[in-house]
Amino acid sequence: VAVEQARKAANEADDTQEIAQLRREFEEERERLRLQVRQQQTTRKDLNDVQETLHGVKRSATDSLKQCSEMEDMVKGAVDKEAEARKKERTEFVELRHKHTTLEELVKSLRDEFSSHVAMQKSQDEKLRDHSTRRYMEQIDRALALHKTVGDLEQGHRELKDTVVKLPRVS
């Protein structure tokens, strides 16, 4: 009986030790489980944060693509406008060059015409000078002839007077 009780007590002590051991293991498992639950919650939170960030990145990427598309359209529009402006400038340049050439030809023509006019004017001036000189000479000749005639008349008048004075009186 004592042996049985000792066995029983030993078994109970073993059982108590086993229970204590099992309780320790249970507590360790519980603590490990709590840590894993916390770790899982932290991981879940991190995963949610990453998903939120990913959605934000997707929105930003979509917005960036939209802005990029809009900018491409704007650049294409600017390139088209620039090409149109260059084409217009080239056309205007060609027209301006043509007008410039026309003006140069007109200026040359006007210069030639002016030179011709100057030459003609010089010729007319020379003719007028010659004509005026001839008329002046003719007038001088007439004046000299008139002067000679007046001188002849005066001398004839003096001679006549001298002759009339020398004549006897008639009574």
PDB file of C-alpha atoms in Angstrom:
ATOM      1  CA  VAL A   1       0.000   0.000   0.000  1.00  0.00           C
ATOM      2  CA  ALA A   2       2.768   2.352   0.828  1.00  0.00           C
ATOM      3  CA  VAL A   3       4.442   1.386  -2.342  1.00  0.00           C
ATOM      4  CA  GLU A   4       1.247   1.959  -4.153  1.00  0.00           C
ATOM      5  CA  GLN A   5       0.737   5.211  -2.481  1.00  0.00           C
ATOM      6  CA  ALA A   6       4.315   6.090  -3.213  1.00  0.00           C
ATOM      7  CA  ARG A   7       3.745   5.123  -6.785  1.00  0.00           C
ATOM      8  CA  LYS A   8       0.544   7.034  -6.764  1.00  0.00           C
ATOM      9  CA  ALA A   9       2.267  10.015  -5.172  1.00  0.00           C
ATOM     10  CA  ALA A  10       5.159   9.654  -7.611  1.00  0.00           C
ATOM     11  CA  ASN A  11       2.671   9.426 -10.469  1.00  0.00           C
ATOM     12  CA  GLU A  12       0.810  12.395  -9.118  1.00  0.00           C
ATOM     13  CA  ALA A  13       4.065  14.284  -8.728  1.00  0.00           C
ATOM     14  CA  ASP A  14       5.008  13.276 -12.238  1.00  0.00           C
ATOM     15  CA  ASP A  15       1.549  14.287 -13.387  1.00  0.00           C
ATOM     16  CA  THR A  16       1.903  17.626 -11.535  1.00  0.00           C
ATOM     17  CA  GLN A  17       5.291  18.163 -13.064  1.00  0.00           C
ATOM     18  CA  GLU A  18       3.906  17.186 -16.440  1.00  0.00           C
ATOM     19  CA  ILE A  19       0.956  19.501 -15.945  1.00  0.00           C
ATOM     20  CA  ALA A  20       3.314  22.297 -14.914  1.00  0.00           C
ATOM     21  CA  GLN A  21       5.489  21.459 -17.900  1.00  0.00           C
ATOM     22  CA  LEU A  22       2.420  21.415 -20.145  1.00  0.00           C
ATOM     23  CA  ARG A  23       1.264  24.725 -18.675  1.00  0.00           C
ATOM     24  CA  ARG A  24       4.644  26.287 -19.347  1.00  0.00           C
ATOM     25  CA  GLU A  25       4.614  24.947 -22.884  1.00  0.00           C
ATOM     26  CA  PHE A  26       1.017  26.160 -23.244  1.00  0.00           C
ATOM     27  CA  GLU A  27       1.979  29.642 -21.994  1.00  0.00           C
ATOM     28  CA  GLU A  28       4.998  29.695 -24.310  1.00  0.00           C
ATOM     29  CA  GLU A  29       2.772  28.673 -27.226  1.00  0.00           C
ATOM     30  CA  ARG A  30       0.203  31.254 -26.213  1.00  0.00           C
ATOM     31  CA  GLU A  31       2.918  33.947 -26.066  1.00  0.00           C
ATOM     32  CA  ARG A  32       4.315  32.775 -29.416  1.00  0.00           C
ATOM     33  CA  LEU A  33       0.776  32.837 -30.829  1.00  0.00           C
ATOM     34  CA  ARG A  34       0.234  36.358 -29.476  1.00  0.00           C
ATOM     35  CA  LEU A  35       3.507  37.471 -31.049  1.00  0.00           C
ATOM     36  CA  GLN A  36       2.510  35.879 -34.332  1.00  0.00           C
ATOM     37  CA  VAL A  37      -0.940  37.509 -34.156  1.00  0.00           C
ATOM     38  CA  ARG A  38       0.734  40.892 -33.505  1.00  0.00           C
ATOM     39  CA  GLN A  39       3.188  40.202 -36.276  1.00  0.00           C
ATOM     40  CA  GLN A  40       0.312  39.212 -38.561  1.00  0.00           C
ATOM     41  CA  GLN A  41      -1.581  42.389 -37.627  1.00  0.00           C
ATOM     42  CA  THR A  42       1.520  44.472 -38.294  1.00  0.00           C
ATOM     43  CA  THR A  43       2.069  42.620 -41.579  1.00  0.00           C
ATOM     44  CA  ARG A  44      -1.605  43.123 -42.482  1.00  0.00           C
ATOM     45  CA  LYS A  45      -1.306  46.842 -41.671  1.00  0.00           C
ATOM     46  CA  ASP A  46       1.884  47.060 -43.750  1.00  0.00           C
ATOM     47  CA  LEU A  47       0.129  45.200 -46.572  1.00  0.00           C
ATOM     48  CA  ASN A  48      -2.833  47.601 -46.413  1.00  0.00           C
ATOM     49  CA  ASP A  49      -0.416  50.555 -46.417  1.00  0.00           C
ATOM     50  CA  VAL A  50       1.400  49.091 -49.415  1.00  0.00           C
ATOM     51  CA  GLN A  51      -1.922  48.515 -51.207  1.00  0.00           C
ATOM     52  CA  GLU A  52      -2.947  52.095 -50.467  1.00  0.00           C
ATOM     53  CA  THR A  53       0.415  53.345 -51.715  1.00  0.00           C
ATOM     54  CA  LEU A  54       0.062  51.141 -54.814  1.00  0.00           C
ATOM     55  CA  HIS A  55      -3.370  52.579 -55.526  1.00  0.00           C
ATOM     56  CA  GLY A  56      -1.909  56.076 -55.070  1.00  0.00           C
ATOM     57  CA  VAL A  57       0.916  55.221 -57.448  1.00  0.00           C
ATOM     58  CA  LYS A  58      -1.601  53.852 -59.967  1.00  0.00           C
ATOM     59  CA  ARG A  59      -3.637  57.075 -59.703  1.00  0.00           C
ATOM     60  CA  SER A  60      -0.473  59.143 -60.088  1.00  0.00           C
ATOM     61  CA  ALA A  61       0.591  57.027 -63.062  1.00  0.00           C
ATOM     62  CA  THR A  62      -2.839  57.484 -64.636  1.00  0.00           C
ATOM     63  CA  ASP A  63      -2.707  61.228 -63.991  1.00  0.00           C
ATOM     64  CA  SER A  64       0.844  61.354 -65.350  1.00  0.00           C
ATOM     65  CA  LEU A  65      -0.204  59.472 -68.492  1.00  0.00           C
ATOM     66  CA  LYS A  66      -3.104  61.867 -68.946  1.00  0.00           C
ATOM     67  CA  GLN A  67      -0.819  64.894 -68.477  1.00  0.00           C
ATOM     68  CA  CYS A  68       1.727  63.331 -70.811  1.00  0.00           C
ATOM     69  CA  SER A  69      -0.955  62.813 -73.444  1.00  0.00           C
ATOM     70  CA  GLU A  70      -2.153  66.399 -73.023  1.00  0.00           C
ATOM     71  CA  MET A  71       1.419  67.658 -73.281  1.00  0.00           C
ATOM     72  CA  GLU A  72       2.010  65.570 -76.397  1.00  0.00           C
ATOM     73  CA  ASP A  73      -1.094  67.124 -77.933  1.00  0.00           C
ATOM     74  CA  MET A  74       0.117  70.594 -76.944  1.00  0.00           C
ATOM     75  CA  VAL A  75       3.601  69.933 -78.345  1.00  0.00           C
ATOM     76  CA  LYS A  76       2.110  68.541 -81.545  1.00  0.00           C
ATOM     77  CA  GLY A  77      -0.113  71.613 -81.818  1.00  0.00           C
ATOM     78  CA  ALA A  78       2.886  73.880 -81.227  1.00  0.00           C
ATOM     79  CA  VAL A  79       4.932  71.990 -83.818  1.00  0.00           C
ATOM     80  CA  ASP A  80       2.076  72.264 -86.321  1.00  0.00           C
ATOM     81  CA  LYS A  81       1.715  75.999 -85.620  1.00  0.00           C
ATOM     82  CA  GLU A  82       5.474  76.460 -85.942  1.00  0.00           C
ATOM     83  CA  ALA A  83       5.506  74.593 -89.247  1.00  0.00           C
ATOM     84  CA  GLU A  84       2.613  76.716 -90.496  1.00  0.00           C
ATOM     85  CA  ALA A  85       4.362  79.893 -89.329  1.00  0.00           C
ATOM     86  CA  ARG A  86       7.587  78.848 -91.091  1.00  0.00           C
ATOM     87  CA  LYS A  87       5.676  78.099 -94.272  1.00  0.00           C
ATOM     88  CA  LYS A  88       3.991  81.501 -94.060  1.00  0.00           C
ATOM     89  CA  GLU A  89       7.349  83.178 -93.395  1.00  0.00           C
ATOM     90  CA  ARG A  90       8.901  81.446 -96.407  1.00  0.00           C
ATOM     91  CA  THR A  91       6.001  82.567 -98.587  1.00  0.00           C
ATOM     92  CA  GLU A  92       6.292  86.116 -97.270  1.00  0.00           C
ATOM     93  CA  PHE A  93      10.061  86.001 -97.801  1.00  0.00           C
ATOM     94  CA  VAL A  94       9.626  84.911-101.420  1.00  0.00           C
ATOM     95  CA  GLU A  95       7.043  87.669-101.960  1.00  0.00           C
ATOM     96  CA  LEU A  96       9.323  90.209-100.269  1.00  0.00           C
ATOM     97  CA  ARG A  97      12.282  89.118-102.383  1.00  0.00           C
ATOM     98  CA  HIS A  98      10.139  89.458-105.511  1.00  0.00           C
ATOM     99  CA  LYS A  99       8.981  92.927-104.426  1.00  0.00           C
ATOM    100  CA  HIS A 100      12.576  93.879-103.622  1.00  0.00           C
ATOM    101  CA  THR A 101      13.695  92.772-107.078  1.00  0.00           C
ATOM    102  CA  THR A 102      10.817  94.700-108.639  1.00  0.00           C
ATOM    103  CA  LEU A 103      11.769  97.798-106.627  1.00  0.00           C
ATOM    104  CA  GLU A 104      15.411  97.481-107.649  1.00  0.00           C
ATOM    105  CA  GLU A 105      14.341  97.288-111.291  1.00  0.00           C
ATOM    106  CA  LEU A 106      12.078 100.313-110.806  1.00  0.00           C
ATOM    107  CA  VAL A 107      14.904 102.260-109.122  1.00  0.00           C
ATOM    108  CA  LYS A 108      17.258 101.377-111.985  1.00  0.00           C
ATOM    109  CA  SER A 109      14.629 102.445-114.483  1.00  0.00           C
ATOM    110  CA  LEU A 110      14.042 105.709-112.600  1.00  0.00           C
ATOM    111  CA  ARG A 111      17.798 106.356-112.443  1.00  0.00           C
ATOM    112  CA  ASP A 112      18.125 105.748-116.176  1.00  0.00           C
ATOM    113  CA  GLU A 113      15.121 107.971-116.814  1.00  0.00           C
ATOM    114  CA  PHE A 114      16.537 110.642-114.517  1.00  0.00           C
ATOM    115  CA  SER A 115      19.949 110.445-116.197  1.00  0.00           C
ATOM    116  CA  SER A 116      18.247 110.758-119.566  1.00  0.00           C
ATOM    117  CA  HIS A 117      16.215 113.690-118.266  1.00  0.00           C
ATOM    118  CA  VAL A 118      19.368 115.365-116.889  1.00  0.00           C
ATOM    119  CA  ALA A 119      21.147 114.881-120.220  1.00  0.00           C
ATOM    120  CA  MET A 120      18.130 116.253-122.100  1.00  0.00           C
ATOM    121  CA  GLN A 121      17.886 119.194-119.687  1.00  0.00           C
ATOM    122  CA  LYS A 122      21.584 119.958-120.163  1.00  0.00           C
ATOM    123  CA  SER A 123      21.099 119.831-123.907  1.00  0.00           C
ATOM    124  CA  GLN A 124      18.080 122.152-123.676  1.00  0.00           C
ATOM    125  CA  ASP A 125      19.984 124.465-121.332  1.00  0.00           C
ATOM    126  CA  GLU A 126      22.866 124.589-123.820  1.00  0.00           C
ATOM    127  CA  LYS A 127      20.475 125.303-126.703  1.00  0.00           C
ATOM    128  CA  LEU A 128      18.734 127.985-124.656  1.00  0.00           C
ATOM    129  CA  ARG A 129      22.093 129.531-123.718  1.00  0.00           C
ATOM    130  CA  ASP A 130      23.170 129.514-127.376  1.00  0.00           C
ATOM    131  CA  HIS A 131      19.834 130.978-128.471  1.00  0.00           C
ATOM    132  CA  SER A 132      19.965 133.642-125.703  1.00  0.00           C
ATOM    133  CA  THR A 133      23.543 134.501-126.631  1.00  0.00           C
ATOM    134  CA  ARG A 134      22.580 134.858-130.327  1.00  0.00           C
ATOM    135  CA  ARG A 135      19.608 137.057-129.442  1.00  0.00           C
ATOM    136  CA  TYR A 136      21.801 139.156-127.180  1.00  0.00           C
ATOM    137  CA  MET A 137      24.383 139.537-129.919  1.00  0.00           C
ATOM    138  CA  GLU A 138      21.658 140.408-132.429  1.00  0.00           C
ATOM    139  CA  GLN A 139      20.265 143.036-130.041  1.00  0.00           C
ATOM    140  CA  ILE A 140      23.763 144.433-129.527  1.00  0.00           C
ATOM    141  CA  ASP A 141      24.221 144.548-133.327  1.00  0.00           C
ATOM    142  CA  ARG A 142      20.876 146.340-133.683  1.00  0.00           C
ATOM    143  CA  ALA A 143      21.769 148.732-130.892  1.00  0.00           C
ATOM    144  CA  LEU A 144      25.104 149.429-132.529  1.00  0.00           C
ATOM    145  CA  ALA A 145      23.401 149.900-135.897  1.00  0.00           C
ATOM    146  CA  LEU A 146      20.824 152.165-134.254  1.00  0.00           C
ATOM    147  CA  HIS A 147      23.575 154.052-132.488  1.00  0.00           C
ATOM    148  CA  LYS A 148      25.408 154.440-135.779  1.00  0.00           C
ATOM    149  CA  THR A 149      22.195 155.613-137.466  1.00  0.00           C
ATOM    150  CA  VAL A 150      21.531 158.070-134.617  1.00  0.00           C
ATOM    151  CA  GLY A 151      25.127 159.227-134.913  1.00  0.00           C
ATOM    152  CA  ASP A 152      24.729 159.599-138.697  1.00  0.00           C
ATOM    153  CA  LEU A 153      21.466 161.508-138.179  1.00  0.00           C
ATOM    154  CA  GLU A 154      23.087 163.806-135.629  1.00  0.00           C
ATOM    155  CA  GLN A 155      25.948 164.465-137.982  1.00  0.00           C
ATOM    156  CA  GLY A 156      23.469 165.004-140.841  1.00  0.00           C
ATOM    157  CA  HIS A 157      21.491 167.318-138.612  1.00  0.00           C
ATOM    158  CA  ARG A 158      24.623 169.304-137.730  1.00  0.00           C
ATOM    159  CA  GLU A 159      25.622 169.537-141.321  1.00  0.00           C
ATOM    160  CA  LEU A 160      22.113 170.654-142.193  1.00  0.00           C
ATOM    161  CA  LYS A 161      22.206 173.238-139.443  1.00  0.00           C
ATOM    162  CA  ASP A 162      25.581 174.472-140.569  1.00  0.00           C
ATOM    163  CA  THR A 163      24.338 174.732-144.094  1.00  0.00           C
ATOM    164  CA  VAL A 164      21.150 176.531-143.037  1.00  0.00           C
ATOM    165  CA  VAL A 165      23.104 178.998-140.933  1.00  0.00           C
ATOM    166  CA  LYS A 166      25.462 179.796-143.819  1.00  0.00           C
ATOM    167  CA  LEU A 167      22.698 180.470-146.287  1.00  0.00           C
ATOM    168  CA  PRO A 168      21.864 184.111-146.982  1.00  0.00           C
ATOM    169  CA  ARG A 169      18.591 185.441-145.792  1.00  0.00           C
ATOM    170  CA  VAL A 170      15.870 185.859-148.172  1.00  0.00           C
ATOM    171  CA  SER A 171      13.810 188.907-147.809  1.00  0.00           C
TER     172      SER A 171
END
